[in-house]
Coordinates of C-alpha atoms and ligand atoms in Angstrom, one line a residue:
M9 CA -12.8 11.6 -23.3
D10 CA -12.1 14.2 -20.7
F11 CA -8.6 14.2 -19.2
A12 CA -9.1 17.5 -17.2
E13 CA -9.0 17.0 -13.5
S14 CA -12.2 18.2 -11.8
T15 CA -12.1 21.3 -9.5
E16 CA -13.1 19.0 -6.6
H17 CA -10.1 16.8 -7.2
Q18 CA -7.8 19.8 -7.6
A19 CA -9.1 21.1 -4.3
L20 CA -8.6 17.7 -2.6
R21 CA -5.0 17.6 -3.9
S22 CA -4.2 21.0 -2.6
A23 CA -5.9 20.5 0.8
V24 CA -4.0 17.2 1.4
A25 CA -0.7 18.8 0.2
G26 CA -1.3 21.7 2.6
I27 CA -1.6 19.4 5.6
A28 CA 1.3 17.2 4.6
A29 CA 3.5 20.2 4.0
K30 CA 3.1 21.3 7.7
F31 CA 4.9 18.0 8.6
G32 CA 7.2 17.6 5.6
P33 CA 10.3 15.5 4.8
R34 CA 12.2 16.1 8.0
Y35 CA 9.3 14.9 10.1
Y36 CA 9.0 11.8 8.0
A37 CA 12.8 11.1 8.1
E38 CA 12.9 11.4 11.9
H39 CA 10.0 9.0 12.4
A40 CA 11.4 6.6 9.8
A41 CA 14.8 6.6 11.5
A42 CA 13.2 6.1 15.0
R43 CA 10.6 3.6 13.6
T44 CA 7.8 5.5 15.3
P45 CA 4.4 6.0 13.6
C46 CA 3.6 9.4 12.0
A47 CA 0.7 9.6 14.4
E48 CA 0.3 13.4 14.3
L49 CA 0.1 13.4 10.5
W50 CA -2.4 10.5 10.4
Q51 CA -4.6 12.3 13.0
A52 CA -4.5 15.6 11.1
L53 CA -5.4 13.8 7.8
G54 CA -8.2 11.9 9.6
E55 CA -9.7 15.0 11.2
A56 CA -9.8 16.7 7.8
G57 CA -11.7 13.6 6.4
F58 CA -8.9 12.4 4.1
I59 CA -8.1 9.0 5.7
G60 CA -11.8 8.0 5.2
V61 CA -12.3 9.7 1.9
N62 CA -13.3 6.4 0.3
V63 CA -15.6 5.2 3.1
P64 CA -19.4 5.5 2.5
E65 CA -20.9 8.7 3.9
E66 CA -23.4 6.8 6.0
Y67 CA -20.5 5.6 8.1
G68 CA -18.9 9.1 8.4
G69 CA -16.6 8.8 5.4
G70 CA -16.2 11.1 2.4
G71 CA -18.3 8.9 0.1
G72 CA -15.6 8.9 -2.6
G73 CA -13.7 6.0 -4.1
L74 CA -10.3 4.8 -4.9
T75 CA -9.8 7.7 -7.2
E76 CA -9.9 10.1 -4.2
L77 CA -7.9 7.8 -1.9
A78 CA -5.2 7.5 -4.6
L79 CA -5.0 11.3 -4.8
V80 CA -4.5 11.5 -1.0
C81 CA -1.8 8.9 -1.2
E82 CA 0.0 10.6 -4.1
E83 CA -0.1 14.1 -2.5
I84 CA 1.2 13.0 0.9
A85 CA 4.0 11.2 -0.7
A86 CA 4.8 14.1 -3.1
A87 CA 5.0 16.3 0.1
G88 CA 7.6 13.9 1.4
T89 CA 5.4 12.1 3.9
P90 CA 4.2 8.8 2.5
L91 CA 2.1 6.6 4.8
L92 CA 2.3 2.9 4.2
L93 CA -0.7 2.1 6.4
L94 CA -3.1 4.0 4.0
L95 CA -2.6 1.1 1.6
V96 CA -3.5 -1.4 4.3
S97 CA -6.0 0.1 6.6
A98 CA -7.8 2.6 4.3
A99 CA -7.4 0.8 1.0
I100 CA -7.7 -2.9 1.8
S101 CA -9.5 -3.2 5.1
A102 CA -12.0 -0.3 4.7
E103 CA -12.7 -1.4 1.1
M104 CA -13.2 -5.0 2.1
I105 CA -15.4 -4.3 5.1
A106 CA -17.5 -1.8 3.1
E107 CA -17.9 -4.3 0.3
F108 CA -18.2 -7.7 2.0
G109 CA -18.7 -7.0 5.7
T110 CA -22.0 -7.6 7.5
G111 CA -24.1 -4.7 8.7
E112 CA -22.7 -5.2 12.2
Q113 CA -19.1 -5.2 11.0
R114 CA -19.7 -2.0 8.9
R115 CA -21.3 -0.2 11.9
T116 CA -18.5 -1.4 14.2
W117 CA -15.4 -0.6 12.1
L118 CA -16.2 1.8 9.3
P119 CA -16.8 5.0 11.4
G120 CA -13.4 4.6 13.1
L121 CA -11.7 3.8 9.8
A122 CA -13.4 6.9 8.3
S123 CA -12.1 9.2 11.0
G124 CA -8.7 7.6 11.2
A125 CA -9.2 6.8 14.9
V126 CA -9.1 3.1 14.1
K127 CA -6.6 1.1 12.1
V128 CA -7.3 -2.4 10.8
V129 CA -4.2 -4.0 9.3
F130 CA -4.0 -6.9 6.9
A131 CA -2.4 -10.3 7.5
I132 CA -2.0 -12.6 4.6
T133 CA 1.7 -13.3 4.1
E134 CA 3.2 -16.5 5.6
P135 CA 6.7 -17.8 5.8
D136 CA 5.9 -20.7 3.4
A137 CA 3.3 -19.0 1.2
G138 CA 4.3 -15.5 0.1
S139 CA 3.3 -15.0 -3.5
N140 CA 1.3 -18.2 -3.5
T141 CA -1.7 -17.2 -1.4
L142 CA -3.5 -20.5 -1.9
R143 CA -0.7 -22.2 0.0
I144 CA -1.3 -20.5 3.3
S145 CA -1.4 -22.8 6.2
T146 CA -3.0 -20.6 8.9
T147 CA -6.3 -22.4 9.6
A148 CA -9.7 -21.3 11.0
A149 CA -11.7 -24.3 12.3
R150 CA -15.3 -24.2 13.5
D151 CA -15.9 -25.0 17.1
G152 CA -19.6 -24.6 17.7
D153 CA -20.5 -21.1 16.5
D154 CA -17.0 -19.9 17.0
W155 CA -13.9 -20.1 14.8
V156 CA -10.5 -21.0 16.2
L157 CA -7.4 -19.8 14.4
N158 CA -3.9 -21.4 14.4
G159 CA -0.8 -20.5 12.3
T160 CA 1.9 -18.0 11.6
K161 CA 1.9 -14.8 9.6
Y162 CA 4.9 -12.6 9.0
Y163 CA 5.8 -9.1 7.7
I164 CA 2.5 -7.8 8.9
S165 CA 2.8 -4.0 9.1
G166 CA 1.5 -1.7 11.8
V167 CA 0.1 -4.4 14.2
D168 CA 1.4 -2.1 17.1
E169 CA -0.8 0.7 15.8
A170 CA -3.9 -1.3 15.0
Q171 CA -7.1 -2.1 16.9
A172 CA -7.8 -5.1 14.7
L173 CA -6.4 -7.3 11.9
L174 CA -8.1 -8.6 8.8
V175 CA -6.7 -12.1 8.7
V176 CA -6.9 -14.5 5.7
A177 CA -7.1 -18.1 6.8
R178 CA -7.7 -21.5 5.3
T179 CA -11.2 -22.9 6.2
G180 CA -10.9 -26.0 3.9
Q181 CA -9.6 -27.2 0.7
D182 CA -10.9 -27.0 -2.9
E183 CA -9.7 -27.8 -6.4
R184 CA -7.4 -24.7 -6.5
G185 CA -5.8 -25.3 -3.1
G186 CA -6.7 -23.6 0.2
R187 CA -10.4 -22.6 0.6
L188 CA -9.9 -19.1 2.1
S189 CA -12.0 -17.0 4.4
E190 CA -11.4 -13.6 6.1
F191 CA -11.8 -12.8 9.7
I192 CA -11.6 -9.6 11.8
V193 CA -9.5 -10.4 14.8
H194 CA -8.9 -7.9 17.7
A195 CA -5.2 -7.0 18.0
D196 CA -5.3 -8.0 21.7
A197 CA -7.1 -11.3 21.2
P198 CA -6.0 -14.0 23.7
G199 CA -3.7 -16.5 22.0
L200 CA -2.3 -13.9 19.5
A201 CA 1.4 -13.2 20.0
R202 CA 3.4 -10.7 18.1
H203 CA 7.1 -10.4 17.6
L204 CA 8.9 -7.4 16.1
L205 CA 10.4 -8.4 12.7
P206 CA 13.3 -6.0 12.2
V207 CA 13.9 -4.6 8.7
D208 CA 16.8 -2.5 7.6
V209 CA 14.7 -0.1 5.4
L210 CA 13.8 3.2 7.0
L211 CA 10.1 3.1 7.7
P212 CA 7.9 4.6 10.4
E213 CA 5.7 1.5 10.3
R214 CA 7.0 -1.6 12.0
Q215 CA 6.6 -5.2 10.8
F216 CA 5.7 -8.2 12.9
T217 CA 5.6 -12.0 13.0
L218 CA 2.3 -13.2 14.4
H219 CA 1.5 -16.5 16.0
F220 CA -2.1 -17.5 16.3
D221 CA -2.3 -20.2 19.0
G222 CA -6.0 -21.2 19.4
V223 CA -7.3 -17.6 18.8
R224 CA -11.0 -17.9 19.3
V225 CA -13.4 -15.5 17.5
G226 CA -17.2 -15.4 17.4
P227 CA -19.3 -16.0 14.3
G228 CA -19.5 -12.2 13.8
A229 CA -15.7 -12.1 12.9
L230 CA -16.2 -13.9 9.6
V231 CA -16.2 -11.4 6.7
G232 CA -18.9 -12.3 4.1
A233 CA -19.4 -16.0 3.6
E234 CA -17.1 -18.9 4.5
G235 CA -14.9 -19.8 1.5
E236 CA -15.3 -16.4 -0.2
G237 CA -11.9 -15.2 1.0
F238 CA -10.1 -15.7 -2.3
R239 CA -12.6 -13.6 -4.2
Q240 CA -12.5 -10.9 -1.5
V241 CA -8.7 -10.9 -1.4
F242 CA -8.6 -10.3 -5.2
H243 CA -11.1 -7.5 -4.8
G244 CA -9.1 -5.9 -2.0
L245 CA -5.7 -6.3 -3.6
N246 CA -6.6 -4.0 -6.5
P247 CA -7.1 -1.1 -4.1
E248 CA -3.8 -1.9 -2.4
R249 CA -2.0 -2.0 -5.8
I250 CA -3.7 1.3 -6.9
T251 CA -2.8 3.1 -3.7
G252 CA 0.7 1.6 -3.8
A253 CA 1.1 3.0 -7.3
A254 CA -0.2 6.4 -6.1
L255 CA 2.3 6.4 -3.2
A256 CA 5.1 5.5 -5.5
T257 CA 4.1 8.2 -8.0
G258 CA 4.2 10.7 -5.2
I259 CA 7.6 9.6 -4.0
A260 CA 8.8 10.0 -7.6
R261 CA 7.4 13.5 -7.8
H262 CA 9.0 14.4 -4.5
A263 CA 12.4 13.1 -5.6
L264 CA 12.2 14.8 -9.0
N265 CA 11.2 18.2 -7.5
A266 CA 14.1 18.0 -5.1
A267 CA 16.5 17.0 -7.9
S268 CA 15.3 19.7 -10.3
R269 CA 15.7 22.4 -7.7
Y270 CA 19.2 21.2 -6.8
A271 CA 20.3 20.8 -10.4
A272 CA 19.2 24.3 -11.3
D273 CA 21.1 25.8 -8.4
R274 CA 24.3 23.8 -8.1
K275 CA 27.3 25.1 -10.0
V276 CA 30.6 23.4 -10.1
W277 CA 31.6 24.6 -13.6
S278 CA 30.3 27.6 -15.4
D279 CA 26.7 26.4 -15.7
P280 CA 24.3 24.7 -13.3
I281 CA 24.8 20.9 -13.3
G282 CA 21.3 20.6 -14.7
A283 CA 22.6 22.0 -18.0
H284 CA 24.6 18.7 -18.5
Q285 CA 22.5 16.1 -20.2
G286 CA 24.2 13.4 -18.1
V287 CA 22.2 15.0 -15.2
S288 CA 19.0 16.2 -16.9
H289 CA 18.3 13.1 -19.1
P290 CA 17.9 10.6 -16.3
L291 CA 15.6 13.1 -14.5
A292 CA 13.6 13.7 -17.7
K293 CA 13.3 9.9 -18.3
A294 CA 12.1 9.4 -14.8
K295 CA 9.6 12.2 -15.2
I296 CA 8.1 10.6 -18.3
E297 CA 7.9 7.2 -16.5
T298 CA 6.2 9.0 -13.5
E299 CA 3.6 10.7 -15.7
L300 CA 2.8 7.4 -17.5
A301 CA 2.5 5.6 -14.2
A302 CA 0.1 8.4 -12.9
L303 CA -2.1 8.0 -16.0
M304 CA -2.4 4.2 -15.6
T305 CA -3.1 4.6 -11.9
R306 CA -5.9 7.0 -12.6
Q307 CA -7.3 4.6 -15.1
A308 CA -7.1 1.7 -12.7
A309 CA -8.8 3.7 -9.9
W310 CA -11.6 4.8 -12.3
Q311 CA -12.2 1.2 -13.4
H312 CA -12.4 0.0 -9.8
D313 CA -14.8 2.8 -8.9
H314 CA -17.0 2.0 -11.9
G315 CA -17.1 -1.7 -11.3
V316 CA -15.0 -2.4 -14.4
P317 CA -12.4 -5.1 -14.0
A318 CA -9.3 -3.3 -12.8
G319 CA -6.8 -6.2 -12.3
E320 CA -4.7 -5.5 -15.5
S321 CA -4.5 -1.7 -15.0
A322 CA -3.9 -2.0 -11.2
N323 CA -1.0 -4.4 -11.8
M324 CA 0.5 -2.3 -14.6
A325 CA 0.1 0.9 -12.6
K326 CA 1.8 -0.7 -9.6
Y327 CA 4.6 -2.0 -11.7
A328 CA 5.2 1.2 -13.6
A329 CA 5.0 3.4 -10.5
A330 CA 7.4 1.4 -8.4
E331 CA 9.9 1.4 -11.3
A332 CA 9.4 5.2 -11.8
A333 CA 9.9 5.9 -8.1
L334 CA 13.1 3.9 -8.0
A335 CA 14.4 5.5 -11.2
A336 CA 13.5 9.0 -9.9
L337 CA 15.1 8.4 -6.6
D338 CA 18.3 7.0 -8.1
A339 CA 18.6 9.9 -10.5
A340 CA 17.8 12.4 -7.7
I341 CA 20.5 10.9 -5.5
Q342 CA 23.1 10.9 -8.4
T343 CA 22.1 14.5 -9.1
H344 CA 22.9 15.5 -5.5
G345 CA 26.4 13.8 -5.7
G346 CA 27.6 13.2 -2.1
N347 CA 24.8 15.3 -0.8
G348 CA 22.4 12.6 -2.2
L349 CA 23.5 10.4 0.8
A350 CA 23.4 13.2 3.4
S351 CA 20.7 13.3 6.1
E352 CA 20.3 17.0 5.4
Y353 CA 19.0 16.3 1.9
G354 CA 16.7 13.5 3.1
L355 CA 16.5 11.3 -0.1
L356 CA 17.5 7.9 1.3
P357 CA 14.5 7.5 3.7
Y358 CA 12.3 7.1 0.6
W359 CA 14.5 4.5 -1.1
G360 CA 13.4 1.7 1.2
L361 CA 9.7 2.3 0.7
A362 CA 10.1 2.6 -3.1
R363 CA 12.2 -0.6 -3.0
L364 CA 9.5 -2.3 -1.0
L365 CA 6.9 -1.3 -3.5
R366 CA 8.8 -3.3 -6.2
I367 CA 8.3 -6.4 -3.9
A368 CA 5.0 -5.7 -2.2
P369 CA 2.0 -5.9 -2.2
V370 CA 2.8 -8.0 -5.2
N371 CA 6.2 -8.4 -6.6
R372 CA 7.4 -7.2 -10.0
E373 CA 7.8 -10.8 -11.4
M374 CA 4.2 -11.9 -10.5
I375 CA 3.0 -8.8 -12.3
L376 CA 5.0 -9.8 -15.4
N377 CA 3.5 -13.3 -15.0
Y378 CA 0.0 -11.8 -14.9
V379 CA 0.6 -9.6 -18.0
A380 CA 2.2 -12.4 -19.9
Q381 CA -0.7 -14.8 -19.1
H382 CA -3.7 -12.6 -19.1
S383 CA -2.8 -9.7 -21.4
L384 CA -0.7 -11.6 -23.9
G385 CA -2.4 -15.0 -23.7
L386 CA 0.9 -16.8 -23.0
P387 CA 1.0 -20.1 -21.1
R388 CA 1.1 -19.8 -17.3
S389 CA 4.7 -20.3 -16.3
Y390 CA 4.4 -21.5 -12.7
Ligands
FAD20 C1 8.3 -4.0 4.8 C2 7.3 -5.0 4.5 C3 5.9 -4.8 4.8 C4 5.0 -5.8 4.5 N1 3.7 -5.6 4.9 C5 2.8 -6.6 4.8 C6 1.5 -6.6 5.4 O1 1.1 -5.6 6.1 N2 0.7 -7.6 5.3 C7 1.0 -8.8 4.6 O2 0.2 -9.7 4.6 N3 2.2 -8.9 4.0 C8 3.1 -7.8 4.1 N4 4.4 -7.9 3.5 C9 4.7 -9.1 2.7 C10 4.8 -8.9 1.2 O3 3.5 -8.7 0.7 C11 5.5 -10.1 0.6 O4 6.9 -9.9 1.0 C12 5.4 -10.1 -0.9 O5 4.1 -10.4 -1.2 C13 6.3 -11.2 -1.5 O6 6.1 -12.4 -0.9 P1 7.4 -13.2 -0.3 O7 8.3 -12.2 0.4 O8 7.0 -14.4 0.4 O9 8.2 -13.6 -1.6 P2 8.2 -15.0 -2.4 O10 6.9 -15.4 -2.7 O11 9.1 -15.9 -1.6 O12 9.0 -14.6 -3.7 C14 10.4 -14.2 -3.7 C15 10.8 -13.6 -5.0 O13 10.7 -14.7 -6.0 C16 10.2 -14.3 -7.2 N5 9.0 -15.1 -7.5 C17 8.2 -15.8 -6.7 N6 7.3 -16.5 -7.4 C18 7.6 -16.3 -8.7 C19 7.0 -16.8 -9.9 N7 5.9 -17.6 -9.9 N8 7.5 -16.3 -11.1 C20 8.6 -15.5 -11.1 N9 9.2 -15.0 -10.0 C21 8.7 -15.4 -8.8 C22 9.9 -12.8 -7.0 O14 11.0 -12.0 -7.5 C23 9.8 -12.6 -5.6 O15 10.2 -11.3 -5.2 C24 5.3 -6.9 3.8 C25 6.7 -7.1 3.4 C26 7.6 -6.2 3.7 C27 9.1 -6.4 3.3

């Protein structure tokens, strides 16, 4: 067993960190407050080949896997510039199109996804079917060779930045519930209306409610075979969980670095505040949780890249990393005292994203359900 990080991965980390550092926490905080995309950072990462690091080389990507994409996610977050759409466009959409897309879909979408010029966002969540995907009511019905989509999705991130959406829709019914299929729908398709869904967390990426009112797509929009959506979604959700875990790990590292610097400098009695265990122990605990989450994330990414079932590790990694990020941020804010809430110290912008990662892409409780049922063999509880 070799735990040493390869020189290639070390070089990838430092190249990504170098680009992200040119933008930094202030840039991120300003975009999060204004709710405007971090377009310049996305472009710089795309031009350097890091947005498409997991896209096959024949489509202009880096030819790497989830391991490399997770490193990119972790490093940008550790530099204070986490990008939520990497989880959606690069992890879910690019992975699913590369794995299940037709030759035409790959040729159409993967080069742009690889360069970062194109974003494809992911639409599965519905008002009446959040955690229970099989209950979605957005339908896609055949009309000749075409498909016609009707229904509502909400909390869909980045629709305003995207050229297309990967939409999960019901194309029938089977014994488990909805028979699901996936479609690539252009963001400006006639019949597709979007409405901003305001959220109070500070995020550069905006969320939308989408109404599909007779949205017609051709046969080439169907990803893979009809009825294969459930299997595809499960394949694509592991990358989202793994990159979500990596982003959370990076946020935790960023918070712990800021807190350690501050606690070593700040003196209100004779010693720096970091000498008090009331300050140092919560930081040390969060550091341990962060390193454990990073290890599990690495294992999950490795399994995914090697075709080994990664569901358990991906779930555990996402759980552990979201908890570690929240613990690290909370300890960092407490360490900063009143300055923990100050714009100048820039910690609160990350709290919303870390808090989101406890809810999405899968919430903490559904992960505990998964582990109870699949890892421990306990009865299904719902
Ligand atoms: C900022 C933001 C961005 C998002 N971006 C996207 C996106 O780009 N695309 C997309 O498709 N979706 C997106 N989502 C949606 C997100 O994935 C869902 O919010 C998440 O999956 C949870 O679904 P829900 O909100 O319907 O919660 P629900 O399913 O209603 O669950 C609510 C709570 O109930 C508990 N719960 C539910 N079921 C169980 C159970 N069986 N056992 C125990 N507890 C349970 C959990 O604590 C859960 O948090 C986003 C959400 C937010 C807030």
